[in-house]
Structure formats: structure tokens, C-alpha cells
mmCIF file of C-alpha atoms in Angstrom:
data_model
loop_
_atom_site.group_PDB
_atom_site.id
_atom_site.type_symbol
_atom_site.label_atom_id
_atom_site.label_comp_id
_atom_site.label_asym_id
_atom_site.label_seq_id
_atom_site.Cartn_x
_atom_site.Cartn_y
_atom_site.Cartn_z
ATOM 1 C CA MET A 1 50.557 -66.357 -99.644
ATOM 2 C CA LYS A 2 52.166 -67.290 -96.351
ATOM 3 C CA LYS A 3 50.573 -63.858 -94.744
ATOM 4 C CA PHE A 4 47.256 -65.029 -96.317
ATOM 5 C CA MET A 5 47.717 -68.610 -94.047
ATOM 6 C CA THR A 6 49.053 -66.814 -91.146
ATOM 7 C CA ILE A 7 45.656 -65.075 -90.887
ATOM 8 C CA ALA A 8 43.790 -68.068 -91.767
ATOM 9 C CA SER A 9 45.569 -69.572 -88.830
ATOM 10 C CA VAL A 10 44.197 -67.259 -86.463
ATOM 11 C CA LEU A 11 40.992 -67.043 -87.377
ATOM 12 C CA ALA A 12 40.679 -70.611 -87.129
ATOM 13 C CA ALA A 13 42.368 -70.871 -83.731
ATOM 14 C CA GLY A 14 39.612 -67.839 -82.845
ATOM 15 C CA LEU A 15 36.811 -69.712 -84.078
ATOM 16 C CA LEU A 16 38.305 -72.877 -81.723
ATOM 17 C CA ALA A 17 38.802 -71.283 -78.944
ATOM 18 C CA ALA A 18 35.050 -70.503 -78.927
ATOM 19 C CA GLU A 19 32.526 -72.811 -76.588
ATOM 20 C CA THR A 20 28.947 -72.520 -76.943
ATOM 21 C CA LEU A 21 26.548 -74.670 -74.659
ATOM 22 C CA SER A 22 23.065 -74.537 -76.747
ATOM 23 C CA ILE A 23 20.245 -76.060 -74.525
ATOM 24 C CA THR A 24 17.485 -77.757 -76.199
ATOM 25 C CA GLN A 25 16.288 -80.564 -74.138
ATOM 26 C CA PRO A 26 15.688 -80.866 -70.386
ATOM 27 C CA ALA A 27 18.677 -83.216 -69.475
ATOM 28 C CA GLN A 28 20.800 -80.190 -69.841
ATOM 29 C CA ILE A 29 19.128 -78.364 -66.776
ATOM 30 C CA THR A 30 18.818 -78.839 -63.408
ATOM 31 C CA PRO A 31 16.422 -79.594 -61.596
ATOM 32 C CA ALA A 32 14.413 -80.393 -64.813
ATOM 33 C CA ARG A 33 10.949 -80.874 -63.230
ATOM 34 C CA ASN A 34 8.129 -79.016 -64.804
ATOM 35 C CA ILE A 35 10.500 -78.679 -68.006
ATOM 36 C CA THR A 36 9.889 -79.844 -71.104
ATOM 37 C CA ALA A 37 10.635 -79.940 -74.873
ATOM 38 C CA ASP A 38 9.640 -80.562 -78.291
ATOM 39 C CA ASP A 39 11.061 -81.549 -81.784
ATOM 40 C CA LYS A 40 12.427 -78.330 -82.399
ATOM 41 C CA GLY A 41 14.147 -77.553 -78.784
ATOM 42 C CA VAL A 42 11.458 -74.908 -77.654
ATOM 43 C CA LEU A 43 11.684 -75.438 -73.517
ATOM 44 C CA THR A 44 8.702 -75.301 -71.888
ATOM 45 C CA PHE A 45 8.854 -74.252 -68.247
ATOM 46 C CA LYS A 46 5.498 -74.734 -66.234
ATOM 47 C CA GLY A 47 5.373 -73.128 -62.833
ATOM 48 C CA SER A 48 7.874 -72.064 -60.848
ATOM 49 C CA CYS A 49 11.677 -73.159 -62.171
ATOM 50 C CA ALA A 50 14.631 -72.250 -60.632
ATOM 51 C CA SER A 51 17.471 -74.281 -62.627
ATOM 52 C CA TYR A 52 20.800 -74.099 -63.772
ATOM 53 C CA SER A 53 22.880 -75.567 -66.794
ATOM 54 C CA THR A 54 24.201 -78.928 -65.825
ATOM 55 C CA LYS A 55 27.411 -78.225 -67.804
ATOM 56 C CA VAL A 56 29.772 -75.995 -66.052
ATOM 57 C CA PHE A 57 32.596 -73.883 -67.575
ATOM 58 C CA ASP A 58 36.084 -73.596 -66.273
ATOM 59 C CA PHE A 59 36.138 -69.774 -65.666
ATOM 60 C CA ASP A 60 38.748 -68.020 -67.622
ATOM 61 C CA PRO A 61 39.375 -63.980 -66.907
ATOM 62 C CA ALA A 62 40.499 -63.713 -70.426
ATOM 63 C CA LYS A 63 37.207 -64.345 -71.699
ATOM 64 C CA LYS A 64 34.021 -62.998 -72.386
ATOM 65 C CA TYR A 65 30.689 -64.788 -71.285
ATOM 66 C CA THR A 66 27.440 -64.474 -73.083
ATOM 67 C CA VAL A 67 23.894 -65.824 -72.316
ATOM 68 C CA SER A 68 21.071 -65.555 -75.180
ATOM 69 C CA GLY A 69 17.877 -66.794 -75.053
ATOM 70 C CA ASP A 70 14.447 -66.156 -76.505
ATOM 71 C CA PHE A 71 11.150 -65.876 -74.165
ATOM 72 C CA ARG A 72 7.331 -65.864 -74.336
ATOM 73 C CA GLN A 73 4.912 -66.505 -71.782
ATOM 74 C CA VAL A 74 1.975 -68.841 -73.098
ATOM 75 C CA ALA A 75 -0.293 -69.201 -70.200
ATOM 76 C CA GLY A 76 -0.990 -67.818 -66.214
ATOM 77 C CA LYS A 77 -3.074 -65.152 -64.957
ATOM 78 C CA THR A 78 0.090 -62.622 -63.864
ATOM 79 C CA PRO A 79 3.070 -61.833 -66.096
ATOM 80 C CA ALA A 80 5.797 -64.238 -65.997
ATOM 81 C CA VAL A 81 9.251 -63.352 -64.624
ATOM 82 C CA ILE A 82 12.795 -64.293 -65.575
ATOM 83 C CA PHE A 83 15.699 -63.949 -63.955
ATOM 84 C CA PHE A 84 19.084 -64.832 -66.379
ATOM 85 C CA GLY A 85 22.578 -65.051 -66.404
ATOM 86 C CA PHE A 86 25.723 -66.692 -64.629
ATOM 87 C CA GLN A 87 26.276 -68.659 -61.524
ATOM 88 C CA PRO A 88 29.781 -68.132 -60.289
ATOM 89 C CA MET A 89 31.417 -70.813 -58.543
ATOM 90 C CA THR A 90 34.893 -71.876 -56.881
ATOM 91 C CA ALA A 91 36.528 -74.632 -57.639
ATOM 92 C CA LYS A 92 35.018 -76.599 -54.965
ATOM 93 C CA ASN A 93 31.928 -76.109 -57.194
ATOM 94 C CA ARG A 94 30.622 -73.708 -54.168
ATOM 95 C CA ASP A 95 27.851 -70.919 -55.590
ATOM 96 C CA ILE A 96 29.733 -67.866 -55.085
ATOM 97 C CA LEU A 97 26.386 -64.931 -54.342
ATOM 98 C CA MET A 98 26.230 -61.768 -53.571
ATOM 99 C CA PRO A 99 26.688 -61.992 -50.026
ATOM 100 C CA ASN A 100 29.737 -63.541 -50.097
ATOM 101 C CA THR A 101 32.032 -61.046 -51.436
ATOM 102 C CA GLN A 102 29.462 -57.778 -51.441
ATOM 103 C CA ILE A 103 30.592 -55.925 -48.255
ATOM 104 C CA ILE A 104 29.410 -52.715 -46.349
ATOM 105 C CA PRO A 105 32.748 -50.663 -46.197
ATOM 106 C CA GLY A 106 33.887 -49.535 -42.623
ATOM 107 C CA THR A 107 31.441 -52.212 -40.899
ATOM 108 C CA ASP A 108 34.642 -54.119 -40.057
ATOM 109 C CA THR A 109 34.619 -55.094 -36.140
ATOM 110 C CA GLU A 110 34.807 -58.034 -33.295
ATOM 111 C CA LEU A 111 32.517 -58.929 -31.127
ATOM 112 C CA THR A 112 33.194 -57.643 -27.850
ATOM 113 C CA ALA A 113 30.985 -60.707 -25.674
ATOM 114 C CA ASP A 114 29.995 -64.302 -26.659
ATOM 115 C CA VAL A 115 26.932 -65.149 -28.600
ATOM 116 C CA ALA A 116 24.766 -67.927 -27.426
ATOM 117 C CA PHE A 117 22.980 -70.046 -29.828
ATOM 118 C CA GLY A 118 19.403 -68.644 -30.471
ATOM 119 C CA ALA A 119 20.210 -65.224 -29.748
ATOM 120 C CA LYS A 120 18.926 -62.063 -31.123
ATOM 121 C CA GLU A 121 21.471 -59.350 -30.392
ATOM 122 C CA ILE A 122 25.232 -58.899 -30.247
ATOM 123 C CA ARG A 123 27.863 -56.596 -28.945
ATOM 124 C CA VAL A 124 30.480 -55.459 -30.987
ATOM 125 C CA LYS A 125 33.397 -52.571 -30.728
ATOM 126 C CA ASP A 126 32.179 -50.429 -33.447
ATOM 127 C CA ALA A 127 28.746 -50.249 -35.362
ATOM 128 C CA SER A 128 28.547 -46.872 -36.058
ATOM 129 C CA LYS A 129 28.369 -47.778 -39.981
ATOM 130 C CA TRP A 130 26.505 -50.903 -39.985
ATOM 131 C CA ARG A 131 23.078 -50.399 -41.490
ATOM 132 C CA LYS A 132 19.430 -51.410 -41.055
ATOM 133 C CA GLY A 133 18.149 -54.892 -42.970
ATOM 134 C CA TYR A 134 21.549 -56.344 -43.690
ATOM 135 C CA ARG A 135 23.482 -59.421 -42.678
ATOM 136 C CA PHE A 136 27.066 -60.195 -41.358
ATOM 137 C CA ALA A 137 29.479 -62.248 -41.867
ATOM 138 C CA ILE A 138 31.737 -64.072 -39.259
ATOM 139 C CA HIS A 139 35.412 -64.887 -39.448
ATOM 140 C CA THR A 140 36.387 -61.481 -41.380
ATOM 141 C CA ASP A 141 39.676 -60.144 -42.103
ATOM 142 C CA PRO A 142 40.273 -56.158 -42.678
ATOM 143 C CA SER A 143 42.391 -56.644 -45.399
ATOM 144 C CA LEU A 144 39.569 -58.982 -47.392
ATOM 145 C CA LYS A 145 41.250 -61.711 -47.483
ATOM 146 C CA ASP A 146 38.153 -63.807 -46.412
ATOM 147 C CA LEU A 147 36.673 -62.979 -49.421
ATOM 148 C CA PRO A 148 34.457 -64.752 -50.691
ATOM 149 C CA ASN A 149 33.403 -65.324 -47.201
ATOM 150 C CA PHE A 150 30.847 -68.302 -46.671
ATOM 151 C CA GLY A 151 29.920 -67.482 -43.058
ATOM 152 C CA VAL A 152 27.344 -65.405 -43.798
ATOM 153 C CA ILE A 153 24.646 -65.266 -40.637
ATOM 154 C CA HIS A 154 21.193 -64.783 -42.447
ATOM 155 C CA SER A 155 20.153 -62.806 -39.898
ATOM 156 C CA THR A 156 19.176 -58.933 -40.584
ATOM 157 C CA SER A 157 20.229 -56.287 -38.475
ATOM 158 C CA ALA A 158 17.000 -54.102 -37.115
ATOM 159 C CA ALA A 159 18.535 -51.796 -34.879
ATOM 160 C CA MET A 160 22.181 -50.211 -33.580
ATOM 161 C CA VAL A 161 22.267 -48.879 -30.288
ATOM 162 C CA LYS A 162 25.630 -47.700 -28.590
ATOM 163 C CA GLU A 163 25.975 -48.619 -24.947
ATOM 164 C CA GLY A 164 29.356 -47.721 -23.074
ATOM 165 C CA ASP A 165 32.583 -48.521 -25.116
ATOM 166 C CA ASP A 166 30.795 -51.000 -27.163
ATOM 167 C CA TRP A 167 27.464 -51.202 -29.449
ATOM 168 C CA LYS A 168 24.479 -53.501 -29.091
ATOM 169 C CA VAL A 169 22.906 -54.882 -32.342
ATOM 170 C CA THR A 170 19.743 -56.191 -32.427
ATOM 171 C CA PHE A 171 18.179 -58.731 -35.173
ATOM 172 C CA ALA A 172 15.167 -59.419 -36.740
ATOM 173 C CA GLN A 173 15.802 -63.356 -36.741
ATOM 174 C CA PRO A 174 17.148 -65.164 -34.430
ATOM 175 C CA ILE A 175 21.232 -66.186 -35.026
ATOM 176 C CA ARG A 176 21.296 -69.769 -35.543
ATOM 177 C CA ILE A 177 25.295 -70.217 -34.326
ATOM 178 C CA ALA A 178 26.958 -69.480 -31.635
ATOM 179 C CA LEU A 179 29.600 -67.421 -31.626
ATOM 180 C CA LYS A 180 32.784 -66.412 -29.380
ATOM 181 C CA LYS A 181 34.243 -63.206 -27.836
ATOM 182 C CA GLY A 182 36.890 -61.463 -30.072
ATOM 183 C CA THR A 183 35.086 -62.896 -33.258
ATOM 184 C CA ARG A 184 35.664 -60.564 -36.468
ATOM 185 C CA VAL A 185 32.448 -59.627 -37.756
ATOM 186 C CA ARG A 186 31.423 -57.313 -41.129
ATOM 187 C CA GLN A 187 28.261 -56.579 -42.645
ATOM 188 C CA HIS A 188 27.317 -57.515 -46.124
ATOM 189 C CA GLY A 189 24.849 -56.812 -48.595
ATOM 190 C CA LEU A 190 22.035 -58.961 -50.021
ATOM 191 C CA GLY A 191 21.301 -60.710 -53.085
ATOM 192 C CA GLY A 192 21.681 -63.488 -55.595
ATOM 193 C CA ALA A 193 23.524 -64.449 -58.541
ATOM 194 C CA MET A 194 24.752 -62.374 -61.592
ATOM 195 C CA TYR A 195 21.546 -61.439 -64.056
ATOM 196 C CA PRO A 196 22.809 -58.944 -66.958
ATOM 197 C CA ALA A 197 20.551 -60.638 -69.387
ATOM 198 C CA ALA A 198 17.432 -60.346 -67.251
ATOM 199 C CA PRO A 199 17.141 -59.321 -63.996
ATOM 200 C CA ALA A 200 13.875 -59.597 -62.653
ATOM 201 C CA VAL A 201 12.209 -58.791 -66.118
ATOM 202 C CA ARG A 202 8.292 -59.591 -66.988
ATOM 203 C CA ILE A 203 8.302 -61.181 -70.070
ATOM 204 C CA GLY A 204 5.002 -60.842 -73.091
ATOM 205 C CA LYS A 205 3.041 -63.228 -74.640
ATOM 206 C CA ASP A 206 5.506 -62.153 -78.219
ATOM 207 C CA TRP A 207 8.715 -63.923 -78.434
ATOM 208 C CA LYS A 208 11.379 -61.406 -77.090
ATOM 209 C CA THR A 209 15.270 -62.201 -77.276
ATOM 210 C CA TYR A 210 17.058 -61.279 -74.065
ATOM 211 C CA LYS A 211 20.988 -61.196 -73.972
ATOM 212 C CA GLY A 212 23.927 -60.234 -71.340
ATOM 213 C CA SER A 213 27.448 -60.544 -70.732
ATOM 214 C CA ALA A 214 30.048 -60.765 -68.510
ATOM 215 C CA ALA A 215 34.130 -60.476 -68.556
ATOM 216 C CA GLY A 216 37.081 -60.187 -66.384
ATOM 217 C CA ILE A 217 37.369 -60.384 -62.418
ATOM 218 C CA LEU A 218 37.014 -57.959 -59.940
ATOM 219 C CA LYS A 219 39.863 -57.384 -58.114
ATOM 220 C CA THR A 220 38.339 -55.987 -54.552
ATOM 221 C CA HIS A 221 35.257 -56.644 -52.629
ATOM 222 C CA GLY A 222 31.719 -56.045 -54.405
ATOM 223 C CA TYR A 223 29.932 -58.316 -56.786
ATOM 224 C CA THR A 224 28.403 -57.086 -60.366
ATOM 225 C CA TYR A 225 26.526 -57.835 -63.280
ATOM 226 C CA THR A 226 29.082 -57.584 -65.906
ATOM 227 C CA LYS A 227 32.393 -58.856 -63.757
ATOM 228 C CA PHE A 228 33.098 -62.013 -61.829
ATOM 229 C CA PRO A 229 33.476 -61.812 -58.466
ATOM 230 C CA LEU A 230 36.660 -62.744 -56.130
ATOM 231 C CA GLY A 231 37.193 -66.731 -56.216
ATOM 232 C CA THR A 232 35.420 -67.442 -59.432
ATOM 233 C CA ALA A 233 36.752 -70.461 -60.671
ATOM 234 C CA LYS A 234 33.559 -72.184 -62.429
ATOM 235 C CA VAL A 235 30.202 -70.840 -64.509
ATOM 236 C CA ARG A 236 27.576 -72.025 -65.466
ATOM 237 C CA MET A 237 24.136 -70.381 -66.767
ATOM 238 C CA ILE A 238 21.264 -69.895 -64.186
ATOM 239 C CA ILE A 239 17.523 -69.439 -65.659
ATOM 240 C CA PHE A 240 14.823 -68.854 -63.521
ATOM 241 C CA VAL A 241 11.394 -69.008 -64.957
ATOM 242 C CA ASN A 242 7.846 -68.162 -63.368
ATOM 243 C CA LEU A 243 9.573 -67.788 -59.878
ATOM 244 C CA GLY A 244 6.872 -68.128 -57.249
ATOM 245 C CA GLN A 245 4.098 -68.193 -60.067
ATOM 246 C CA LYS A 246 2.533 -71.740 -59.915
ATOM 247 C CA ASP A 247 0.252 -71.205 -63.058
ATOM 248 C CA ALA A 248 2.557 -69.246 -65.649
ATOM 249 C CA VAL A 249 4.007 -71.223 -68.130
ATOM 250 C CA THR A 250 6.575 -70.224 -70.579
ATOM 251 C CA GLU A 251 8.310 -71.080 -73.689
ATOM 252 C CA VAL A 252 12.284 -70.693 -74.279
ATOM 253 C CA LYS A 253 13.873 -71.227 -77.289
ATOM 254 C CA ASN A 254 17.744 -70.087 -78.491
ATOM 255 C CA LEU A 255 19.053 -70.567 -75.005
ATOM 256 C CA THR A 256 23.101 -70.672 -75.033
ATOM 257 C CA LEU A 257 25.798 -69.926 -73.103
ATOM 258 C CA LYS A 258 29.018 -68.880 -75.215
ATOM 259 C CA VAL A 259 32.394 -68.335 -74.036
ATOM 260 C CA GLU A 260 34.837 -66.557 -76.884
#
């Protein structure tokens, strides 16, 4: 009898530890413009909607986070596209995106000359491993103590040329910050949030369930859909529906985020 009660207590504790967010109303999503709901909790997204759950969960690396929902397109000339998953955040509610932790290995270096605001080139000690089409971060640390790095410059590299003792890197867009000689810099990747359930998936006219999970935290640099990045302290649901499609209308039901 005592053994049975102990097992029952453990099971009960497990059930209590699980936490589920069920989204049935626009008030549970932000921003909620162009989103309505019927009396059965079916949400209708009209046009391009980039939204998040208003509820934010404290992150526990020992728990598994799962998002799930049923989607179907009910109107529109082009197939509706969804991005569905998690938005990791810092303790100060700052979104952690792929460019903040996804480094390009071997690209850490430093500026060999000042950079004026609006310039389209920089000079660095070594750009031998730099690649075209990537951003760069400032105030980096070779030990990666700067991650997540929120000093990412949103100009993409266009060309790298060795000139004398250093390298000239040109960019496709102006660099909208002034930088001092000696500032450490590093190339970082592109991308957005975590989409384990639906990374840019085209949905159909029939109901289909999309589900994805992530657990644990990466111990070093990087960004994946199944583990949370360095610096994660909070998590919320991210749901992009009909992104860039003004005429598309999508219905969503059974929208949940479960932590267990």
C-alpha cells in the first residue's frame, strides 16, 4: 500500500509539473491585429501576421518545450506560409535570434582603422575566413564570452581583399555606426527564431497538425531548432502566419505550448 501511494505521489507531482498554454483568443497573442476567434476557439489570421504568445515561460533547461497546432488555409490566391516555434529571450526580455549566437568560426579579428558612420568598408587584421553575404558583430571575445552578442551590424559583406598587412572588407549596405580602431569584430550568421514545428511551411486547405519540441541549452555558440541558445532565460511561442501574403486567410485551432 505504501509503495502504491509513493508511485501515485510521483505521478501526481509529474502532472503538476507540466504546464500547458492553450491559445483560443486574440488577447493571448501580441500583436493581435487581423486575428479573430469564434466561440469554439478557432483563430482566423487575415493577411500577414507576425505574432507571439503574451505569456512568457521561465526557461528550465531540464524540461521539454512543445508547440502544436492545427492549420488550414481558407482563402487567398497564393499558398499560405507559416513559421511556428519558439522565441528564446534573455532575463531582460530581449529576443535572442540566430545572428546573436550563430558565429562563423575563425573570423574573430579586430579593426585596423577607424570606421566612419555610413561607410561601406572596414579594414581588419585578418579576413581570410570571412564569407560573402554575412553580418558582423562588434565587441567580440575570442573566448565567446560575448554571446549572445547584440552588437550585430546588419550590413552584409560583399568582398574581402588582402591589401598589405591587413584586409579590406566591403559591404552591400552602409554601416550605420562609427567604430574605433582596435574594436574586435566577428562574422555572424543570418536567420530568425526557432521553428521546430514549421520552418516556412506551405499549408493546405485541409486541417493539418504541426508539432515540434526543443529541450536543453547549447553549451557553446550556435543556433538550432531543437536546443535553446546561450543566454536563454525565458521562452514564448512564436507564430508567423501568411507572412508577406496580404490576401491569405488561415484558420488555426488547438494552438498550445506545453512545458514538461
